PDB file of C-alpha atoms in Angstrom:
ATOM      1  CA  UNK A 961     -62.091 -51.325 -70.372  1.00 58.00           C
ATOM      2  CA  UNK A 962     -64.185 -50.357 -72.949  1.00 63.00           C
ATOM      3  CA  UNK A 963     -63.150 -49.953 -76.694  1.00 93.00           C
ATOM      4  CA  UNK A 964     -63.844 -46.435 -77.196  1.00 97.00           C
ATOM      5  CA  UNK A 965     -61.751 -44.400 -74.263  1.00 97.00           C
ATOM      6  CA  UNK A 966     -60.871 -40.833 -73.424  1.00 98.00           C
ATOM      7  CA  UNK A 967     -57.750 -39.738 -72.009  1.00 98.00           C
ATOM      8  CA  UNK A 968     -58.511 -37.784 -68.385  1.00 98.00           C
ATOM      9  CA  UNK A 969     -57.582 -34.359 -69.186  1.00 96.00           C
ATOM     10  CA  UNK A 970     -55.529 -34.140 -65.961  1.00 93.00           C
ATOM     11  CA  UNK A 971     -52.502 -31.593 -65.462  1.00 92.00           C
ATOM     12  CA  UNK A 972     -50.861 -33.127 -62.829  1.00 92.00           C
ATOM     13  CA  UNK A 973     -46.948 -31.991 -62.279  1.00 92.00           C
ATOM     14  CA  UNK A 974     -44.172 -34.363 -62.490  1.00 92.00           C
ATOM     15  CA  UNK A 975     -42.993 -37.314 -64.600  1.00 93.00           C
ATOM     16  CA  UNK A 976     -45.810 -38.049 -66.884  1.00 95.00           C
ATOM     17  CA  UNK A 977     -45.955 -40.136 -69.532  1.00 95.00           C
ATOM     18  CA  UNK A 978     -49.199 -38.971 -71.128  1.00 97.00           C
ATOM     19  CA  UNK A 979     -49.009 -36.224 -73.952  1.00 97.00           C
ATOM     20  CA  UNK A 980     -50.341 -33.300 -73.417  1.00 96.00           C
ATOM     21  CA  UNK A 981     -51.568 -33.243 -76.883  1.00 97.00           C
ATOM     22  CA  UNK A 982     -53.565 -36.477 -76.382  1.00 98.00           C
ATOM     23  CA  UNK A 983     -55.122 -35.505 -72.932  1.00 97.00           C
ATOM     24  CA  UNK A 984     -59.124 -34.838 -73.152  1.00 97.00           C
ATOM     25  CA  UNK A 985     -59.334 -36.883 -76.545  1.00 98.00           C
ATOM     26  CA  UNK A 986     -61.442 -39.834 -77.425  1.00 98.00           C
ATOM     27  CA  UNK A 987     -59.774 -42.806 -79.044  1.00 98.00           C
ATOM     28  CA  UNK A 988     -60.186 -46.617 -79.625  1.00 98.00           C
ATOM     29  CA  UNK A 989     -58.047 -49.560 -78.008  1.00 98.00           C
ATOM     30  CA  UNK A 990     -55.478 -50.811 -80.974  1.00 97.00           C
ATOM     31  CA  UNK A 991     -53.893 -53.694 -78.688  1.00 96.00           C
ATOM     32  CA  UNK A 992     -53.764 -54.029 -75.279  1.00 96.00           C
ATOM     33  CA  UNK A 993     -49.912 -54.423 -73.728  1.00 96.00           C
ATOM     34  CA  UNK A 994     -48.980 -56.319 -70.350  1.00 94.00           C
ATOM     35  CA  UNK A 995     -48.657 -53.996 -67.242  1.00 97.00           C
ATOM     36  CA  UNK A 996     -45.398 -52.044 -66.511  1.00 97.00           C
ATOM     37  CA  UNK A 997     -44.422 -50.156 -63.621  1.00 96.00           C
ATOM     38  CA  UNK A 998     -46.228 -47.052 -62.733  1.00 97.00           C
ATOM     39  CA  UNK A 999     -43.709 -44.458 -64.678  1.00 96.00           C
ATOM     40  CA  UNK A1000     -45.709 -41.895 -62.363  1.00 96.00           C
ATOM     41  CA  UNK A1001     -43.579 -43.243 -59.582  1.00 96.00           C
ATOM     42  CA  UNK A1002     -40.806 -45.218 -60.554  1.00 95.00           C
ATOM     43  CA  UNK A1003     -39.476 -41.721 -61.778  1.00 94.00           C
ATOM     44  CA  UNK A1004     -39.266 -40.680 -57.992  1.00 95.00           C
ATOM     45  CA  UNK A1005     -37.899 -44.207 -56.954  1.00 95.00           C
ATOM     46  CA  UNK A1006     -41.453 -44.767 -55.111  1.00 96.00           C
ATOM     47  CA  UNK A1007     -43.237 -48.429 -55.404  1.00 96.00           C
ATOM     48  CA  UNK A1008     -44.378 -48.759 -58.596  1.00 96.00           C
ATOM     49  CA  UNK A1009     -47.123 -51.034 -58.936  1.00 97.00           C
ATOM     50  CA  UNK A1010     -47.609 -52.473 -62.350  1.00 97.00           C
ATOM     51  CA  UNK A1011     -50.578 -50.887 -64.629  1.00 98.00           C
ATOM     52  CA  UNK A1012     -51.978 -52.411 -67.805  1.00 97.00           C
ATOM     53  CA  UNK A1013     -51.035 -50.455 -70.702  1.00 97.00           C
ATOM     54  CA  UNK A1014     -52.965 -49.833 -73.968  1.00 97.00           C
ATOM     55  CA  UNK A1015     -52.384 -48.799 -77.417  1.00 98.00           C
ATOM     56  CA  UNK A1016     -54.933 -46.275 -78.224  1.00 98.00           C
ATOM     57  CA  UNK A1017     -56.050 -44.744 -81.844  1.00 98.00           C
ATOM     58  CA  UNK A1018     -57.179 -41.465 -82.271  1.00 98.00           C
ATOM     59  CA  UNK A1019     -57.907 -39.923 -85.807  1.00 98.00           C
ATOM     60  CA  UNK A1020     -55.793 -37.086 -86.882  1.00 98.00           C
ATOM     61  CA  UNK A1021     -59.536 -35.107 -86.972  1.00 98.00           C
ATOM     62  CA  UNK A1022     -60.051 -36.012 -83.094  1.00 98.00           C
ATOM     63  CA  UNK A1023     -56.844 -34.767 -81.836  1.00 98.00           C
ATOM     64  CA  UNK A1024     -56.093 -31.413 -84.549  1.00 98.00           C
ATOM     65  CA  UNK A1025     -60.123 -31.043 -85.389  1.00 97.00           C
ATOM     66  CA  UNK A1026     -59.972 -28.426 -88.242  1.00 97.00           C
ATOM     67  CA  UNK A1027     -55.972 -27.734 -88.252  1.00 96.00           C
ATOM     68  CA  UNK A1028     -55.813 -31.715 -89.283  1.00 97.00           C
ATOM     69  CA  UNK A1029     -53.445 -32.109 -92.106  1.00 97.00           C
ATOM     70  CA  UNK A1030     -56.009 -35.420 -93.187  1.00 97.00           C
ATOM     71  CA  UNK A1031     -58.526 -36.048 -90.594  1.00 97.00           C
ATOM     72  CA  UNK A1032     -58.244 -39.934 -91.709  1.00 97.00           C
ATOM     73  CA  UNK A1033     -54.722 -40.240 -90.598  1.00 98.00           C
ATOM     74  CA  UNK A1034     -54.406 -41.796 -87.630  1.00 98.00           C
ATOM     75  CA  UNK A1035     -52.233 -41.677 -84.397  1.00 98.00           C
ATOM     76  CA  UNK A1036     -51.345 -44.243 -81.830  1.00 98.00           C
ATOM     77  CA  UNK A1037     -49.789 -43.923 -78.661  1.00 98.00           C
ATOM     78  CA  UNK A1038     -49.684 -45.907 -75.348  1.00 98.00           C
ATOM     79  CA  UNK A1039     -51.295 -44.450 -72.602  1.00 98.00           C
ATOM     80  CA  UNK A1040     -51.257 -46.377 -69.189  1.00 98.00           C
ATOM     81  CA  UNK A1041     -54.961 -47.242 -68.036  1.00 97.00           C
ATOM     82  CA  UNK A1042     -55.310 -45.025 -65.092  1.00 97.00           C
ATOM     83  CA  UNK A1043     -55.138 -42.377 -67.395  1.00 98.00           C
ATOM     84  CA  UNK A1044     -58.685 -44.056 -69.697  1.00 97.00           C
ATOM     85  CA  UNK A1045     -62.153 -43.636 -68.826  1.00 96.00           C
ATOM     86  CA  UNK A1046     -64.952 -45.293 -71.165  1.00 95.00           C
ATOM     87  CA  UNK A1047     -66.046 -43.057 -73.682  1.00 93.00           C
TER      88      UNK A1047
ATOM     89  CA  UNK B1423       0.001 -25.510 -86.052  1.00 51.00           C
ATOM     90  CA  UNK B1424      -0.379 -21.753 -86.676  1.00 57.00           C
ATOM     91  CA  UNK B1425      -3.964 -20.696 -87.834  1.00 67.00           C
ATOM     92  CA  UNK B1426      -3.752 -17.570 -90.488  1.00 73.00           C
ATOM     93  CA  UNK B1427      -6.315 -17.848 -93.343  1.00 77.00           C
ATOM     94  CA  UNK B1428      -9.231 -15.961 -93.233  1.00 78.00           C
ATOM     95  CA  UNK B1429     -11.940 -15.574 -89.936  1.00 79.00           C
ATOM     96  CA  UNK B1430     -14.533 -18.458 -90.270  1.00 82.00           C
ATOM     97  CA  UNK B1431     -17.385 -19.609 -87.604  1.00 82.00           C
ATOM     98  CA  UNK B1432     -15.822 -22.131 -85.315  1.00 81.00           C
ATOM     99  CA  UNK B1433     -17.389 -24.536 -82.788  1.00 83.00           C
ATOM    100  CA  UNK B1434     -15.660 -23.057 -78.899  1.00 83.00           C
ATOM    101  CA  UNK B1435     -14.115 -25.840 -77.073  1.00 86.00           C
ATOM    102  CA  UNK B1436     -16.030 -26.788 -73.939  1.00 80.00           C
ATOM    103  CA  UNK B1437     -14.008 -25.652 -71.252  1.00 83.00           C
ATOM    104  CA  UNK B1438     -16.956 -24.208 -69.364  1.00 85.00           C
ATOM    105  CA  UNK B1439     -17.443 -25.364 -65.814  1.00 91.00           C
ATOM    106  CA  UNK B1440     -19.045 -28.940 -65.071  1.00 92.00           C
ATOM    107  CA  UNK B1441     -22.856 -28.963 -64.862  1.00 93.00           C
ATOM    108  CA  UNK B1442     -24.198 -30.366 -62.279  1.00 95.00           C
ATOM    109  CA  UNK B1443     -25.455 -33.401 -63.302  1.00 95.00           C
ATOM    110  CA  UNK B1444     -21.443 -34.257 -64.903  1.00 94.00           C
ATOM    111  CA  UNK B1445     -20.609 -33.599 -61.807  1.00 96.00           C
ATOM    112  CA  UNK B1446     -22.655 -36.381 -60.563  1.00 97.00           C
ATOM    113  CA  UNK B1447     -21.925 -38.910 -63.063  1.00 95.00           C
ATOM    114  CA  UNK B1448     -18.077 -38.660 -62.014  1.00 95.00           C
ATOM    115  CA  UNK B1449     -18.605 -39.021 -58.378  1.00 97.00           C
ATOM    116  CA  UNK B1450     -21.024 -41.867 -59.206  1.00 96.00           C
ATOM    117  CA  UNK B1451     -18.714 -43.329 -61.604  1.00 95.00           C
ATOM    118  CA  UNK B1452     -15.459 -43.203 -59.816  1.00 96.00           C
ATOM    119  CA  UNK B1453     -16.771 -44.296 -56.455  1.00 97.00           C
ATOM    120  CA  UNK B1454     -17.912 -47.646 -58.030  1.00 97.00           C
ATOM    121  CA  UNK B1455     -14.584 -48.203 -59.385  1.00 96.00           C
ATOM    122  CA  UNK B1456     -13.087 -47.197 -56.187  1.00 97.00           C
ATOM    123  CA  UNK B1457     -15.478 -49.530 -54.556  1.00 97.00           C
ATOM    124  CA  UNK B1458     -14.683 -52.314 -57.098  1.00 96.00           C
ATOM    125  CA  UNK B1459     -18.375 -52.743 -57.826  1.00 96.00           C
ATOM    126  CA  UNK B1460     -17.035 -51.907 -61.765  1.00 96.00           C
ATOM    127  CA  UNK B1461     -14.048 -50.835 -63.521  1.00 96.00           C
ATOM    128  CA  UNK B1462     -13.150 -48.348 -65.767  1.00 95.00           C
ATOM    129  CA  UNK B1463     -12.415 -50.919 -68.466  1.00 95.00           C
ATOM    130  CA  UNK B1464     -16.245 -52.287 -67.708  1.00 95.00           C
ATOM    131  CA  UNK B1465     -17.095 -49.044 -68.578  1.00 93.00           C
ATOM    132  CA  UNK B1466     -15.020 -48.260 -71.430  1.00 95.00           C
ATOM    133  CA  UNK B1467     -16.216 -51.543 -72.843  1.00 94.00           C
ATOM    134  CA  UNK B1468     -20.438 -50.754 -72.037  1.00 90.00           C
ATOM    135  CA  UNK B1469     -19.842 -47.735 -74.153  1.00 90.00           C
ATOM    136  CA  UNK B1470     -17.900 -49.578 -77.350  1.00 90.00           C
ATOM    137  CA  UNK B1471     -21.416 -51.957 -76.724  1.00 86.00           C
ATOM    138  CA  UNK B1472     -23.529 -48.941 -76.973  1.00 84.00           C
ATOM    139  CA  UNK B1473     -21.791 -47.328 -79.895  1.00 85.00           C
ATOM    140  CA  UNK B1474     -21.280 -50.468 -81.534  1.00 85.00           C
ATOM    141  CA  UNK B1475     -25.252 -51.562 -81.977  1.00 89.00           C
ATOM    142  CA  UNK B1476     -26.104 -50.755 -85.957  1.00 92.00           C
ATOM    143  CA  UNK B1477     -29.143 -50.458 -88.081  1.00 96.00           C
ATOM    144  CA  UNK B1478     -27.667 -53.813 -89.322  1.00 95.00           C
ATOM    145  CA  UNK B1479     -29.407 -55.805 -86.741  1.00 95.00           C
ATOM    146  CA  UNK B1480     -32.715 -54.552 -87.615  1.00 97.00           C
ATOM    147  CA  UNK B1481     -32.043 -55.063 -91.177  1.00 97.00           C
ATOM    148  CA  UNK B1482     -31.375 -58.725 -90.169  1.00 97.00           C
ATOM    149  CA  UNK B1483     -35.344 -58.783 -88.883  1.00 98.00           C
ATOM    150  CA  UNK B1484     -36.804 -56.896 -91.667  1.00 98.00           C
ATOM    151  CA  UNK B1485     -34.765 -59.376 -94.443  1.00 98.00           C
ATOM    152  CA  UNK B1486     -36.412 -62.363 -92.445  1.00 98.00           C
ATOM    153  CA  UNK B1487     -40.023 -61.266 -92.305  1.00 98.00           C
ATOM    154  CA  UNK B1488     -39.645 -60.461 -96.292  1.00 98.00           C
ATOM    155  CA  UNK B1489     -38.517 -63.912 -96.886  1.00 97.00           C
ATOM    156  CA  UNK B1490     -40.301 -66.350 -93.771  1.00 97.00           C
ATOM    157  CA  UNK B1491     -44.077 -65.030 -93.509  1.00 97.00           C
ATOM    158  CA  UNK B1492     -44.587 -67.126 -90.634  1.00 98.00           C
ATOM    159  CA  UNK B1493     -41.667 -65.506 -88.796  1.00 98.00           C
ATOM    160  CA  UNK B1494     -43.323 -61.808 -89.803  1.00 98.00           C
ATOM    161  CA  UNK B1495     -46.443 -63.141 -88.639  1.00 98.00           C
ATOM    162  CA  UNK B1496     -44.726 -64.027 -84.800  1.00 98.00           C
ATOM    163  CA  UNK B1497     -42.593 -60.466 -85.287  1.00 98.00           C
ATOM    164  CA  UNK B1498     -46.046 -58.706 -85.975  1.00 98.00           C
ATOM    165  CA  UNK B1499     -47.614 -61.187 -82.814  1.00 97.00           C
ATOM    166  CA  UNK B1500     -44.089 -60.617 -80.446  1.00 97.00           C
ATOM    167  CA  UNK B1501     -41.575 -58.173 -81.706  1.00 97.00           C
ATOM    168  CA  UNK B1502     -39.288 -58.969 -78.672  1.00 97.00           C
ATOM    169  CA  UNK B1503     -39.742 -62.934 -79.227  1.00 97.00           C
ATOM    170  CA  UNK B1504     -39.256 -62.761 -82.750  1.00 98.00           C
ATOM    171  CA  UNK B1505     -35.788 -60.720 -82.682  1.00 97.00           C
ATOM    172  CA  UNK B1506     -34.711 -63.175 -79.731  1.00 97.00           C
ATOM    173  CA  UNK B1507     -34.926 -65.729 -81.858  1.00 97.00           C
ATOM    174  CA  UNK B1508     -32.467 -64.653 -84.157  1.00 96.00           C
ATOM    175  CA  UNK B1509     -30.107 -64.193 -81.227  1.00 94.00           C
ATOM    176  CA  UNK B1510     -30.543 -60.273 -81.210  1.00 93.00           C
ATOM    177  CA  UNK B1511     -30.032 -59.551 -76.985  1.00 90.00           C
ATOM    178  CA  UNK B1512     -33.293 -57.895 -76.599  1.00 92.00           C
ATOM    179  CA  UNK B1513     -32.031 -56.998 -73.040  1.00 90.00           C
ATOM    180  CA  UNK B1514     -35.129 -54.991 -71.575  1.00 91.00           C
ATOM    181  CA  UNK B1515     -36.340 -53.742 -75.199  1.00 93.00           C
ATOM    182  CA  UNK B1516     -39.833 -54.759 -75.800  1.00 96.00           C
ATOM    183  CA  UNK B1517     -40.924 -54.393 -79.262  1.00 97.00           C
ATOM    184  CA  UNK B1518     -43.657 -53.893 -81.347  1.00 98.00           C
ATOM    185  CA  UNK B1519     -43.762 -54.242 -85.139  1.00 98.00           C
ATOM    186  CA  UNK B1520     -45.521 -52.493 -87.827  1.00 98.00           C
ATOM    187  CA  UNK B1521     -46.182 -53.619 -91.312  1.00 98.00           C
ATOM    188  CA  UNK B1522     -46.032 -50.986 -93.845  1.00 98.00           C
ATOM    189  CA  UNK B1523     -48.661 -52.849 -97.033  1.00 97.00           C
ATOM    190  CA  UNK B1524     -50.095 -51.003-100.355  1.00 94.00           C
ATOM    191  CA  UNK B1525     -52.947 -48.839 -98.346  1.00 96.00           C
ATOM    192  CA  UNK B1526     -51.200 -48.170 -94.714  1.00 98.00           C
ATOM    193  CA  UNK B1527     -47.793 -46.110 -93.988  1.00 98.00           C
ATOM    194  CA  UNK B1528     -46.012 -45.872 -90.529  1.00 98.00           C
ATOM    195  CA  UNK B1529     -44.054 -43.490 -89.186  1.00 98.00           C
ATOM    196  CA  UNK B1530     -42.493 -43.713 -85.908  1.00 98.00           C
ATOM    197  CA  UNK B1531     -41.891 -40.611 -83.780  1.00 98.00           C
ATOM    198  CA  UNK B1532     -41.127 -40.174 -79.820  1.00 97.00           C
ATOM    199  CA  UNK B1533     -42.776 -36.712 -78.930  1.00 97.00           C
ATOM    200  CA  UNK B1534     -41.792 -36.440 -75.211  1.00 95.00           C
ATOM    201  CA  UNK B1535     -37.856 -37.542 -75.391  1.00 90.00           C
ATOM    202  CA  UNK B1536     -36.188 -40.112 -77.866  1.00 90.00           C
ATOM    203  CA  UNK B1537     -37.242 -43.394 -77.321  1.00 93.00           C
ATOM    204  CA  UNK B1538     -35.758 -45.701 -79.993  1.00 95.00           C
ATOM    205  CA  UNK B1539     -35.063 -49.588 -80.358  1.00 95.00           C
ATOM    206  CA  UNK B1540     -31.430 -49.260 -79.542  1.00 93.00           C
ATOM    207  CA  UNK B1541     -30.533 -52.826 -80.130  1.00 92.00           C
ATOM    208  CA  UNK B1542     -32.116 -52.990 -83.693  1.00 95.00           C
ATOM    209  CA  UNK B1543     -30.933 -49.386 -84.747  1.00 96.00           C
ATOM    210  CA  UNK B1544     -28.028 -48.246 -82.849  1.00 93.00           C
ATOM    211  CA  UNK B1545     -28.186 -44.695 -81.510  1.00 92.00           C
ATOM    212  CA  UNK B1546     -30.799 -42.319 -82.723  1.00 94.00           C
ATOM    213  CA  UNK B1547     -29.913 -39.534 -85.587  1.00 95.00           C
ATOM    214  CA  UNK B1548     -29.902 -36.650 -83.989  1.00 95.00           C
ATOM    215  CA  UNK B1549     -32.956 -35.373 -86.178  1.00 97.00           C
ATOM    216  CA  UNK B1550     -35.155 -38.041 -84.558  1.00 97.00           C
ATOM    217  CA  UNK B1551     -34.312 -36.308 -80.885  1.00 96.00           C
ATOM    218  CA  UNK B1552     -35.003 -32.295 -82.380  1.00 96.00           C
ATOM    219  CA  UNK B1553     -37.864 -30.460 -80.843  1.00 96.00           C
ATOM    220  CA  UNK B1554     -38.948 -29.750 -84.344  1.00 97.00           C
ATOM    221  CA  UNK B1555     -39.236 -33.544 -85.898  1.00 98.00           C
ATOM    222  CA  UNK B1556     -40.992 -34.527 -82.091  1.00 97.00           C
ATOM    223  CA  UNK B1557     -43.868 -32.224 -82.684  1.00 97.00           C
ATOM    224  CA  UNK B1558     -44.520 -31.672 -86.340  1.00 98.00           C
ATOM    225  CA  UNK B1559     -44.704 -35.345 -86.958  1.00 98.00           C
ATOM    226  CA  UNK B1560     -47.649 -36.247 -84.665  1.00 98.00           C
ATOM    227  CA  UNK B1561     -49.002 -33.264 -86.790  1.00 98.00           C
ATOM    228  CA  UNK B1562     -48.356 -32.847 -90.142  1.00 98.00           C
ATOM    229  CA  UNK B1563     -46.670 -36.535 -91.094  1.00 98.00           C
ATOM    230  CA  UNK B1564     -47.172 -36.083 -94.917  1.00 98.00           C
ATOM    231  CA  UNK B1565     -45.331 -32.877 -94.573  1.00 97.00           C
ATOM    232  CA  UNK B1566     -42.475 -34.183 -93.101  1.00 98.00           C
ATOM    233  CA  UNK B1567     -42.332 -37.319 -94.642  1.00 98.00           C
ATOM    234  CA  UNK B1568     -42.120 -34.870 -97.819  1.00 98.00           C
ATOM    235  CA  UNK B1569     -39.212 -33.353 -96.607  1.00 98.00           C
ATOM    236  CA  UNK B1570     -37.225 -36.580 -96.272  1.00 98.00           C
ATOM    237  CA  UNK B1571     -38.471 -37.335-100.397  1.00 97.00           C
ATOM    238  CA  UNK B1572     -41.086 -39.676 -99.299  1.00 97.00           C
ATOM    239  CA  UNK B1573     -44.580 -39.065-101.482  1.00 95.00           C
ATOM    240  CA  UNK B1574     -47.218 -41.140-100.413  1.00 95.00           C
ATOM    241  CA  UNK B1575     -49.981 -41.690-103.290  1.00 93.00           C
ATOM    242  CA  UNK B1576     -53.229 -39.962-102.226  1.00 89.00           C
ATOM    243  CA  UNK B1577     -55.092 -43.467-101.089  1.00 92.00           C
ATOM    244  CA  UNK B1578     -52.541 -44.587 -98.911  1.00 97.00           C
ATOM    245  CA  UNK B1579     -53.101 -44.005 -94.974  1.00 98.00           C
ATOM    246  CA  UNK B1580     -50.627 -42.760 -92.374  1.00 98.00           C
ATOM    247  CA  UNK B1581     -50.084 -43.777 -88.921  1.00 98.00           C
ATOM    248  CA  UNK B1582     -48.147 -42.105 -86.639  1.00 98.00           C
ATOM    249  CA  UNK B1583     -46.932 -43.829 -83.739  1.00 98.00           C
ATOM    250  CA  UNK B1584     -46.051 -42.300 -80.585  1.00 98.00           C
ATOM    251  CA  UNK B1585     -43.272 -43.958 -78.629  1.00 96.00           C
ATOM    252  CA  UNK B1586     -45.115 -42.563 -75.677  1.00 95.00           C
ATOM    253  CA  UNK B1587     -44.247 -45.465 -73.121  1.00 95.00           C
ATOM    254  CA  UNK B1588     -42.167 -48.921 -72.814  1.00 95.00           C
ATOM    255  CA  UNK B1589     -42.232 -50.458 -76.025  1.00 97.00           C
ATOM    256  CA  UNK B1590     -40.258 -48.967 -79.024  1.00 97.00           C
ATOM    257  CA  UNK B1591     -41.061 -49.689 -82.721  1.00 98.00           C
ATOM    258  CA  UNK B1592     -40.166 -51.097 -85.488  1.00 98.00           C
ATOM    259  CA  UNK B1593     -41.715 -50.548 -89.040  1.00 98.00           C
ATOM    260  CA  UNK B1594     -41.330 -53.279 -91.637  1.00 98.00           C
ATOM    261  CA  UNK B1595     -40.779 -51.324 -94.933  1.00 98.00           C
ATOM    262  CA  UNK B1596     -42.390 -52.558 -97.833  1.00 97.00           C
ATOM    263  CA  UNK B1597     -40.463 -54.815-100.205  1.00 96.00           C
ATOM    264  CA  UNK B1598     -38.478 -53.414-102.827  1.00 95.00           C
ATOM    265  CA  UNK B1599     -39.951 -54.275-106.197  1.00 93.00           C
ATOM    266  CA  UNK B1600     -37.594 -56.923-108.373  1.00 93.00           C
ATOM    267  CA  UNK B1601     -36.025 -57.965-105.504  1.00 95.00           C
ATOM    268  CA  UNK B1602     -37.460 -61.707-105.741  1.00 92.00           C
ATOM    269  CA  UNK B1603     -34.414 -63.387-106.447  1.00 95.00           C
ATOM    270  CA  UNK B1604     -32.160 -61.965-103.841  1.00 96.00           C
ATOM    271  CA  UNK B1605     -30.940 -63.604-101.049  1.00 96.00           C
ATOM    272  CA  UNK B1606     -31.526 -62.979 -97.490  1.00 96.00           C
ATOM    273  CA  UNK B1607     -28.125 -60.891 -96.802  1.00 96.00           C
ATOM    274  CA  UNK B1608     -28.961 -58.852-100.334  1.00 97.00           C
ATOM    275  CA  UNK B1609     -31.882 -58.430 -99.070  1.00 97.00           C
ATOM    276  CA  UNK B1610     -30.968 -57.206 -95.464  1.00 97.00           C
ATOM    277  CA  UNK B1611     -28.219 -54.668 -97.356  1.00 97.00           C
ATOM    278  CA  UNK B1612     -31.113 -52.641 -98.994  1.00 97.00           C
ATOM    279  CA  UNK B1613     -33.050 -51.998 -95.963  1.00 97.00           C
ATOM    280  CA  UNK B1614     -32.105 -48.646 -94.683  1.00 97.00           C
ATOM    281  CA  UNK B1615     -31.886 -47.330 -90.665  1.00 97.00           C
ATOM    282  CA  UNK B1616     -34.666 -44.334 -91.977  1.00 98.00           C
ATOM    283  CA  UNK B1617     -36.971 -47.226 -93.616  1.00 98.00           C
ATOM    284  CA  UNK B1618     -37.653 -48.655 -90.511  1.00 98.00           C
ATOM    285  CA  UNK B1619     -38.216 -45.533 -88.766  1.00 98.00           C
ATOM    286  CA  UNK B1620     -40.889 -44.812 -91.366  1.00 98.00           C
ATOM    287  CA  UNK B1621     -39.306 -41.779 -92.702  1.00 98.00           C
ATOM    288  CA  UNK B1622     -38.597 -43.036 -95.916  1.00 97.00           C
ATOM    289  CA  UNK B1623     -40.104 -45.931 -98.025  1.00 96.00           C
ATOM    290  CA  UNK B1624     -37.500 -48.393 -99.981  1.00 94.00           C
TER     291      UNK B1624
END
């Protein structure tokens, strides 16, 4: 995975762990966590294989652009890697 | 008791029907007891567990890292190893810690429910849950951390952290000046439940 990653901007229906908010921005990889079970599925009591999960930071100016309340801010939020694609 | 001062805005007593998912939790509930699987003092005793868990414990952590830096640096490596150590039941928790310094602030917010580090804080305030504290604090952070009488200086950064997943957070408020000489317990009674949710500074 590379360091720089964008969230898929997928609207899938059901139990998803990926903000809305975040989905379509570009970020960079804070830490990278051990794998849990696919929350995707394990909400529906389906196998859930494990997926890596990573921090990711995006800049307050990335994910508000112009309605940022100080672009430098940062936020970081854990977004399970089938969700990343290199940016 | 008879009732006769003057009309005032009352909370109704809930004697509306069950909902449907009450429903459920009885039947579930009282078929394992009927099953012997648990028992209702099993249960009772779960929910003194729950409602038992404090801030206190994570006051314990934060009063260590302040006073051991090579335990803050393992609690900043392995939140969930670090608390272990000092005998706190991590259960299934898995934590991360965040060091609040002179140039960075954290915050901690869950925008899609209420995730929160149980065993280290007890149950969540009921502000940290509210539709209006999930979104405006991924946001506008300085403007709500204003609202709970917490002015950043100009230089300092915020991070916001999203409690989007399976780890929950911790943030390791900054050390209150002139408390050098204080011992460990002192020093675990000034850290506060909203310092190390990042709402506040100490």
């Amino acid at each position: 995975m590379a360091d720089r990653v964008r969230v898929k901007s997928w609207m899938p229906p059901g139990h998803i762990r990926t903000p809305a908010y975040l989905r379509g921005k570009t970020g960079e990889i804070e830490r990278r966590l051990p794998a849990f079970p696919n929350p995707e599925l394990l909400a529906y009591h389906l196998p859930a294989p494990d997926i890596p999960l990573l921090r990711v930071r995006f800049t307050m100016e990335e994910v508000w652009g112009a309605d940022a309340e100080r672009p430098e801010d940062v936020i970081e939020a854990e977004i399970f890697a089938h969700w990343l694609e290199p940016a | 008791m008879p009732h006769d001062h003057a009309p005032h805005p009352y909370r109704p007593d809930q004697d509306g029907p069950l909902t449907e998912a009450q429903v459920t939790e009885i039947a579930i509930r009282e078929l394992l007891i009927e099953k012997g699987i648990t028992t209702a003092s099993e249960v009772t005793a779960e929910v003194e567990a729950m409602d038992a868990r404090s801030p206190a414990q994570g006051a314990r952590v934060i009063a260590r890292a302040w006073t051991d830096a090579d335990f803050k640096a393992r609690l900043l490596a392995d939140g969930t190893a670090a608390c272990e150590e000092l005998g706190i039941e991590m259960g299934t928790l898995k934590l991360v810690a965040l060091e609040n310094t002179e140039t960075t602030h954290n915050v901690i917010v869950c925008t899609l429910c209420s995730c929160y580090p149980r065993n280290l804080l007890g149950l969540p305030p009921d502000w940290y849950k509210s539709r209006a504290y999930r979104s405006r604090t991924v946001k506008e952070p300085r403007a709500v951390l204003r609202e709970f009488g917490t002015r950043l200086p100009d230089k300092m950064a915020v991070r916001v952290h999203d409690s989007t997943a399976d780890m929950r957070y911790l943030v390791i408020p900054s050390r209150p000046e002139g408390s050098d000489t204080l011992t460990e317990d002192a020093l675990a009674a000034l850290v506060t439940r909203d310092g190390m949710i990042g709402v506040t500074q100490l």
